[in-house]
Structure formats: C-alpha cells, structure tokens
PDB file of C-alpha atoms in Angstrom:
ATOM      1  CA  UNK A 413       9.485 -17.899 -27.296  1.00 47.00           C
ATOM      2  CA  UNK A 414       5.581 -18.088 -26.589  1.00 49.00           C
ATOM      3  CA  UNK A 415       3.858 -18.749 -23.463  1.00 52.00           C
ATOM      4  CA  UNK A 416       0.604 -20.377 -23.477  1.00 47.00           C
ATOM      5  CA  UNK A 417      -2.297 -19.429 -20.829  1.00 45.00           C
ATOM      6  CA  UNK A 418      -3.398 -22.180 -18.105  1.00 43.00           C
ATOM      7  CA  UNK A 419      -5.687 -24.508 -19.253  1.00 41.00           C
ATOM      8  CA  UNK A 420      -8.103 -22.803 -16.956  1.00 41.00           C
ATOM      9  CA  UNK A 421      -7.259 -18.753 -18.519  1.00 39.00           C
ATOM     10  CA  UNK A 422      -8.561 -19.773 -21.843  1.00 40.00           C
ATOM     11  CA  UNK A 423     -12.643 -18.819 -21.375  1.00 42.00           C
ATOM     12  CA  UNK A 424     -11.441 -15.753 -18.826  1.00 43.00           C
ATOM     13  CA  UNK A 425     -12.307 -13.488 -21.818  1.00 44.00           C
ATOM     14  CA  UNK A 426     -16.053 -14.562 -22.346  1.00 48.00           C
ATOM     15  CA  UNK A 427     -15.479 -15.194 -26.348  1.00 50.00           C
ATOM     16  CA  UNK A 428     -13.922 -18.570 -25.731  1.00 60.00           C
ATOM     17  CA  UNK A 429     -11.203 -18.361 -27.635  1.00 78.00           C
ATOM     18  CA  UNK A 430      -7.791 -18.826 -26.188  1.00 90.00           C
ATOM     19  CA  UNK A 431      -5.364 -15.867 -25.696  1.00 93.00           C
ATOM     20  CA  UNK A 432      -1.424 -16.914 -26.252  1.00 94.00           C
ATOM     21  CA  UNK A 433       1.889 -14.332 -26.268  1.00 95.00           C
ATOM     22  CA  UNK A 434       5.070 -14.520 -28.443  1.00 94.00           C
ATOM     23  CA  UNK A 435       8.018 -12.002 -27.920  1.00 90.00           C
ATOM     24  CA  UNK A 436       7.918  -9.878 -31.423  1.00 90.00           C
ATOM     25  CA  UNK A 437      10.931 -10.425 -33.313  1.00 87.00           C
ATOM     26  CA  UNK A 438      13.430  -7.513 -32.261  1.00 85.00           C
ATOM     27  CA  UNK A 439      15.189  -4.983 -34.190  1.00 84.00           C
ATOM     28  CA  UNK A 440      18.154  -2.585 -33.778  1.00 81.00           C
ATOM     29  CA  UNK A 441      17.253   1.384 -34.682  1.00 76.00           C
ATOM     30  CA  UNK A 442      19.050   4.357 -34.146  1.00 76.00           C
ATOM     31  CA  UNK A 443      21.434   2.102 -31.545  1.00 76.00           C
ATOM     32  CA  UNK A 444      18.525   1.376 -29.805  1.00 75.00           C
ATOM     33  CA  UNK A 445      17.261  -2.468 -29.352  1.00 76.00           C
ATOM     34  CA  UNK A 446      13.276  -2.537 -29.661  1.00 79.00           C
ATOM     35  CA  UNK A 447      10.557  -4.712 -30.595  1.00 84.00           C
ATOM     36  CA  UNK A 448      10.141  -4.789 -34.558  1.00 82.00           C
ATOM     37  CA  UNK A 449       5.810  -4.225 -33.953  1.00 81.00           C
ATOM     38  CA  UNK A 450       4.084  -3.560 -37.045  1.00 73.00           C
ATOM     39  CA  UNK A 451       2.839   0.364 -37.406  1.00 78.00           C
ATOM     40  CA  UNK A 452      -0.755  -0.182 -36.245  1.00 87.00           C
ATOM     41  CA  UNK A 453      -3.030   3.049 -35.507  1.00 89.00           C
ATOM     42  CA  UNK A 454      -4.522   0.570 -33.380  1.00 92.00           C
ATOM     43  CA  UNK A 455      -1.867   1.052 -30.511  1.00 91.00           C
ATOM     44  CA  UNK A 456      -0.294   3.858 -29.027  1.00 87.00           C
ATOM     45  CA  UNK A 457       2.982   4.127 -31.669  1.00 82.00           C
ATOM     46  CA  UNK A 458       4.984   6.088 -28.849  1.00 80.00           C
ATOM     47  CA  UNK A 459       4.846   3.661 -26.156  1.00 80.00           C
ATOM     48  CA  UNK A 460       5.852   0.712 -28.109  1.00 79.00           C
ATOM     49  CA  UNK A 461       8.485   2.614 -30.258  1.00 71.00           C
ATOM     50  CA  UNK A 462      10.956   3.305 -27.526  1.00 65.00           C
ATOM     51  CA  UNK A 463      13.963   0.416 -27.067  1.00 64.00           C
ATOM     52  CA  UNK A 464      16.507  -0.335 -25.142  1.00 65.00           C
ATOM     53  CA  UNK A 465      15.025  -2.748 -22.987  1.00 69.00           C
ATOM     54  CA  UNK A 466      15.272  -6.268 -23.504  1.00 67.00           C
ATOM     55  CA  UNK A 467      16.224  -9.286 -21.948  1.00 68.00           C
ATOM     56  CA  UNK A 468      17.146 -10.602 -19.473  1.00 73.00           C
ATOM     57  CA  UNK A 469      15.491  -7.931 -17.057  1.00 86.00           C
ATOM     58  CA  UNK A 470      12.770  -7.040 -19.552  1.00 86.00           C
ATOM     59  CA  UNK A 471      10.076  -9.269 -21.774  1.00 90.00           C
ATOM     60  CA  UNK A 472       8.041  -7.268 -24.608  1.00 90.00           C
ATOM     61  CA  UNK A 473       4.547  -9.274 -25.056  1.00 94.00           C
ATOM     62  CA  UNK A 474       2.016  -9.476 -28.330  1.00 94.00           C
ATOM     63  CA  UNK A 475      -0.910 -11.172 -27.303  1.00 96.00           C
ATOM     64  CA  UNK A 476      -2.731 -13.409 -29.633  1.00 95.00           C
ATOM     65  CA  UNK A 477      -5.961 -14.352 -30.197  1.00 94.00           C
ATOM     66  CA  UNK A 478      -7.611 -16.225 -33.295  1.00 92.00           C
ATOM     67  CA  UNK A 479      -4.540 -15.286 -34.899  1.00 93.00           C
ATOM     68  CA  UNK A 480      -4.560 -11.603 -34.286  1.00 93.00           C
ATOM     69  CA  UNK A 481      -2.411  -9.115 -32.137  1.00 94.00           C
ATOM     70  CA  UNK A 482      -4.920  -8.080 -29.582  1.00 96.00           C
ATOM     71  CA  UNK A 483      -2.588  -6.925 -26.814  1.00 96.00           C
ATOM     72  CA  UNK A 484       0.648  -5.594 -26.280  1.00 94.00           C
ATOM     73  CA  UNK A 485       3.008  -6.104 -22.552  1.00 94.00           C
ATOM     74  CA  UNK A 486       6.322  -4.838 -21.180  1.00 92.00           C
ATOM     75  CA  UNK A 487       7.725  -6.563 -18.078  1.00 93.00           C
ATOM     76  CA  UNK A 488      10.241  -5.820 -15.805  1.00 91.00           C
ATOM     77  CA  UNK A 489      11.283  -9.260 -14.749  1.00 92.00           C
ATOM     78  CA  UNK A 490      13.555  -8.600 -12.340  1.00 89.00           C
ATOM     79  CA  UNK A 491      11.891  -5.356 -10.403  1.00 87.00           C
ATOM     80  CA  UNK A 492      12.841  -5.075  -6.514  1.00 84.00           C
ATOM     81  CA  UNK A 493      10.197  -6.695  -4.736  1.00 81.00           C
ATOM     82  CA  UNK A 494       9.350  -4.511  -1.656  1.00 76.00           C
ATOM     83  CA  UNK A 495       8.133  -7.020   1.026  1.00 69.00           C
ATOM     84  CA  UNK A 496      10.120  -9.294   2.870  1.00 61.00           C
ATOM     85  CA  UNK A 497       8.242 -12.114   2.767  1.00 65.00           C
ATOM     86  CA  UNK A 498       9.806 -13.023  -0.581  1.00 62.00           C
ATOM     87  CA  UNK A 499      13.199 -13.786  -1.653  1.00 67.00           C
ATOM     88  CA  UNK A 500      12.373 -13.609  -5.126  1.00 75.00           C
ATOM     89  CA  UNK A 501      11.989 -10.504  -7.634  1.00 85.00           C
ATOM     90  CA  UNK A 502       9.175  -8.798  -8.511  1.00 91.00           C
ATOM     91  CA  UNK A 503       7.524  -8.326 -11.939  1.00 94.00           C
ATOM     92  CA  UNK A 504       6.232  -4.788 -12.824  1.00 92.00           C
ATOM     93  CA  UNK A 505       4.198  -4.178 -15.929  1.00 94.00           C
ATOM     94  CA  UNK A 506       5.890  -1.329 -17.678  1.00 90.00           C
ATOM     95  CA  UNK A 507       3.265  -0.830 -20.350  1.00 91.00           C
ATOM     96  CA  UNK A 508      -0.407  -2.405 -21.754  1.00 95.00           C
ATOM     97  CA  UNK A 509      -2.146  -1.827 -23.887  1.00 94.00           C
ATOM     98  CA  UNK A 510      -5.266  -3.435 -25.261  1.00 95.00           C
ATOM     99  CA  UNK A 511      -5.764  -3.011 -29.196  1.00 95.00           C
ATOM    100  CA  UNK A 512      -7.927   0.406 -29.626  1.00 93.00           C
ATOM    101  CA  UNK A 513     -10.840  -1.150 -31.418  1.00 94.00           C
ATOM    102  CA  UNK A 514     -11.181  -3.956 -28.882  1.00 94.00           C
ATOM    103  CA  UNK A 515     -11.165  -1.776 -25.195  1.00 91.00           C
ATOM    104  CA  UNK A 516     -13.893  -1.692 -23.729  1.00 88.00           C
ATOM    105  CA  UNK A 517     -16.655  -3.490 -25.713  1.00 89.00           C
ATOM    106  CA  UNK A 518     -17.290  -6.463 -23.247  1.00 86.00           C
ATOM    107  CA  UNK A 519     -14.951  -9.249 -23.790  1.00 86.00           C
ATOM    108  CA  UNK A 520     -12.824  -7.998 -20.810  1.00 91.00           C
ATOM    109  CA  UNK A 521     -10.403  -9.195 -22.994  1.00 94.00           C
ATOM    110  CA  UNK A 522      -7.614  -7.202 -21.040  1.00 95.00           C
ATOM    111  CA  UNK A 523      -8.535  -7.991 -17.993  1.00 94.00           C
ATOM    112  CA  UNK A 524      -8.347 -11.712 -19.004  1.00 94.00           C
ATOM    113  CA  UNK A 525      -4.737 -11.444 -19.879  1.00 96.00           C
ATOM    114  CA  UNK A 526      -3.802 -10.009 -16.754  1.00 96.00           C
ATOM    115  CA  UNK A 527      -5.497 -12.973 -14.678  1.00 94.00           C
ATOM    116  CA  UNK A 528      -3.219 -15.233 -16.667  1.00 94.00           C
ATOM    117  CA  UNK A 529       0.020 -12.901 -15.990  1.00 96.00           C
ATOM    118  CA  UNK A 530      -1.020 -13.115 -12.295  1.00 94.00           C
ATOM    119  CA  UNK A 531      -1.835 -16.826 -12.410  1.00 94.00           C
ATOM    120  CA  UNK A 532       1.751 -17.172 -14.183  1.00 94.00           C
ATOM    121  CA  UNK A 533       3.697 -15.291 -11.544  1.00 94.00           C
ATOM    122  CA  UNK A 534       1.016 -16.553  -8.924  1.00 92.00           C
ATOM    123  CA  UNK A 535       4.596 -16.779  -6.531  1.00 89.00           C
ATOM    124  CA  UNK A 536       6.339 -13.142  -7.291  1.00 91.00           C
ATOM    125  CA  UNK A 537       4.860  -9.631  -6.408  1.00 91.00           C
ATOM    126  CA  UNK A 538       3.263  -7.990  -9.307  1.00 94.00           C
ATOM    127  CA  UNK A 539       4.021  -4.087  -9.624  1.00 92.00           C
ATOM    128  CA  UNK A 540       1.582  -1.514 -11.291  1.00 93.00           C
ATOM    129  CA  UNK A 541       1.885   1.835 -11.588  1.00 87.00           C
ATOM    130  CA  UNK A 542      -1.633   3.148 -12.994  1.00 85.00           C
ATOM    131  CA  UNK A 543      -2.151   6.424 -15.080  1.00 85.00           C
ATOM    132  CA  UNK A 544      -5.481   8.388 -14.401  1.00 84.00           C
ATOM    133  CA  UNK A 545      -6.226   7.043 -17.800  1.00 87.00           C
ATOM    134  CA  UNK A 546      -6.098   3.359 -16.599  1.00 89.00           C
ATOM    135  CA  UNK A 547      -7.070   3.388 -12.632  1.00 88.00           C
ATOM    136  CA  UNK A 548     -10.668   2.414 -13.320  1.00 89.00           C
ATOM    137  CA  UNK A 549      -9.144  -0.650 -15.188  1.00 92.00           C
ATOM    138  CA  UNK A 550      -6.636  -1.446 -12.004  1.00 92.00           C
ATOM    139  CA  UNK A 551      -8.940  -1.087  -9.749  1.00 90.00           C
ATOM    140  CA  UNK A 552     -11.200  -4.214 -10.661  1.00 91.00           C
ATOM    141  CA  UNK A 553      -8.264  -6.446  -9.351  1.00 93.00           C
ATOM    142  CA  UNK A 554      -8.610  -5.271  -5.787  1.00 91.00           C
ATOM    143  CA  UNK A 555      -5.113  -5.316  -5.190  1.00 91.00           C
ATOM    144  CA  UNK A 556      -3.730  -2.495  -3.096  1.00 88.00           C
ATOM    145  CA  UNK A 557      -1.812   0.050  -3.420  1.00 84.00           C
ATOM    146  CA  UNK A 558       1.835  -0.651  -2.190  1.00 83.00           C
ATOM    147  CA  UNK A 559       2.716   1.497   1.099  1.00 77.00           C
ATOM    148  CA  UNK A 560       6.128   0.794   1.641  1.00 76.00           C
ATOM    149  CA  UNK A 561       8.792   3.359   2.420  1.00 74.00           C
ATOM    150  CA  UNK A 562      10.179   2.142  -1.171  1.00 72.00           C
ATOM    151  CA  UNK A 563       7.155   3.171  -2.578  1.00 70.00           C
ATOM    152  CA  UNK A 564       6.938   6.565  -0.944  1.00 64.00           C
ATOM    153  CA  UNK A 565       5.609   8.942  -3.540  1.00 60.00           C
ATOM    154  CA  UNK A 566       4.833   6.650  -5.923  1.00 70.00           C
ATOM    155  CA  UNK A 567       1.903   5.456  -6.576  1.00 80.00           C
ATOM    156  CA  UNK A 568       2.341   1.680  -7.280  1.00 87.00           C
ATOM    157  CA  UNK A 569      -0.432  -1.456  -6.848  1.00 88.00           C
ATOM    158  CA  UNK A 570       1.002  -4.527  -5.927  1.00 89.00           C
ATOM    159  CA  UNK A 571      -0.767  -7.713  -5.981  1.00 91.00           C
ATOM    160  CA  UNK A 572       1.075 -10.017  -3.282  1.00 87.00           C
ATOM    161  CA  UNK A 573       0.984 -13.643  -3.835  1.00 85.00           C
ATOM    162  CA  UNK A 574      -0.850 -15.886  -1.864  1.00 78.00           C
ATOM    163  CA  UNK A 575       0.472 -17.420   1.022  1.00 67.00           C
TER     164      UNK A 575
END
C-alpha cells in the first residue's frame, strides 16, 4: 500500500517536491519476516535488517521523493496509549532514519515527514523514544516528554493530539 501526504505536507520540506511512502515488499530470512530494503550504505544496515515485525501491529515505511528512497519508518500501530483522554491506540515510531547523504543539509526533509505522520494520526498519541544521537532532532517538535507512571524510567516524547 502507499500513503500519500496532505495536500498541504507537500512544500513542508522547502524543495517542493512531494514526499510519498510505500511498505517495501517483505521477505522471509532465517524464519524471520522483514522488509526486503535494498543494501544501501546510505542507511544504518542493522536497524533495518532485523524482522519479525509486521502487520497488523507494525508498518515498515520507505519514503519517496522524486522517485528516490529518502527515508525509512517503523511504526508500532497499536502501542498503549498512556492518557485517558483517548480510547484509541497509540502510534510509536520504532525507528527513522533519514538517508545519510541527505541529514542535515537544509531541506528539513525529515522533519517534513514527521509533520505529515503527525498530521496523519492528528487523533492518536504519537510515542518517541529519542537516542542522544537524535534529541536535538525531537526536540524541534516541542512535544513533551511523557510523565506517566507507564512511562516511569523511560524516556518517551509524546505528542498528544489536539483537543
């Protein structure tokens, strides 16, 4: 399947050019169901060569843009949302990863596709759980960190939906 951005999401990035997702064809190896992504030094092999996960509580993600992978997502779909103001689940992003060669150089191209995952679960909780490596990028969304006793020693950003 492939999930287009809001009509709005498609200048986020400041190149004008629209940024889509399609799940990446999956593959069974070593017993293990995983996402059959292309060996590209461009992305982290290890976190995109584990498996197991897979629908329906989990979504792998290749972003697209101008016909290139620029950007890889795992979801939890179905994570425990921790507030009580929602009867739904949560989402969590598992892993991102912008392509190596495109981080940092202006486009905010990552930072794009995450306003379109928040503007497509704009209803559901959105989990994060930053590395030291990636709290600088977090951070820019100003959403807080989550302080319920479910979170208790974990340190996990939620972005609550609006009410």
């Amino acid at each position: 399947s492939t999930g287009q951005p809001p009509p709005d999401s498609e200048r986020l990035n400041g190149v004008g050019e629209a940024i889509t997702w399609e799940e990446p064809e999956m593959v069974v190896m070593h017993g293990r169901r995983r996402p059959d992504y292309a060996d590209d030094r461009r992305f982290t092999r290890t976190w995109w060569a584990n498996g197991g996960l897979g629908p329906p509580d989990h979504q792998w993600r290749s972003y697209i843009q101008r016909g290139e992978e620029v950007a890889r997502l795992l979801l939890h779909l179905r994570y425990p949302a921790h507030s009580s103001r929602t009867n739904s689940p949560a989402v969590m992003v598992w892993s991102f990863e912008v392509r190596e060669d495109l981080r940092c150089n202006g486009t905010h191209l990552g930072t794009a596709i995450i306003q379109q995952l928040a503007s497509e679960y704009r209803d559901r909780e959105i989990y994060v759980g930053p590395t030291q490596q990636s709290a600088s990028f977090w951070a820019r969304f100003g959403w807080p960190m989550c302080n319920c006793t479910e979170c208790d020693g974990r340190d996990l950003i939620v972005r609550r939906p609006k009410r």
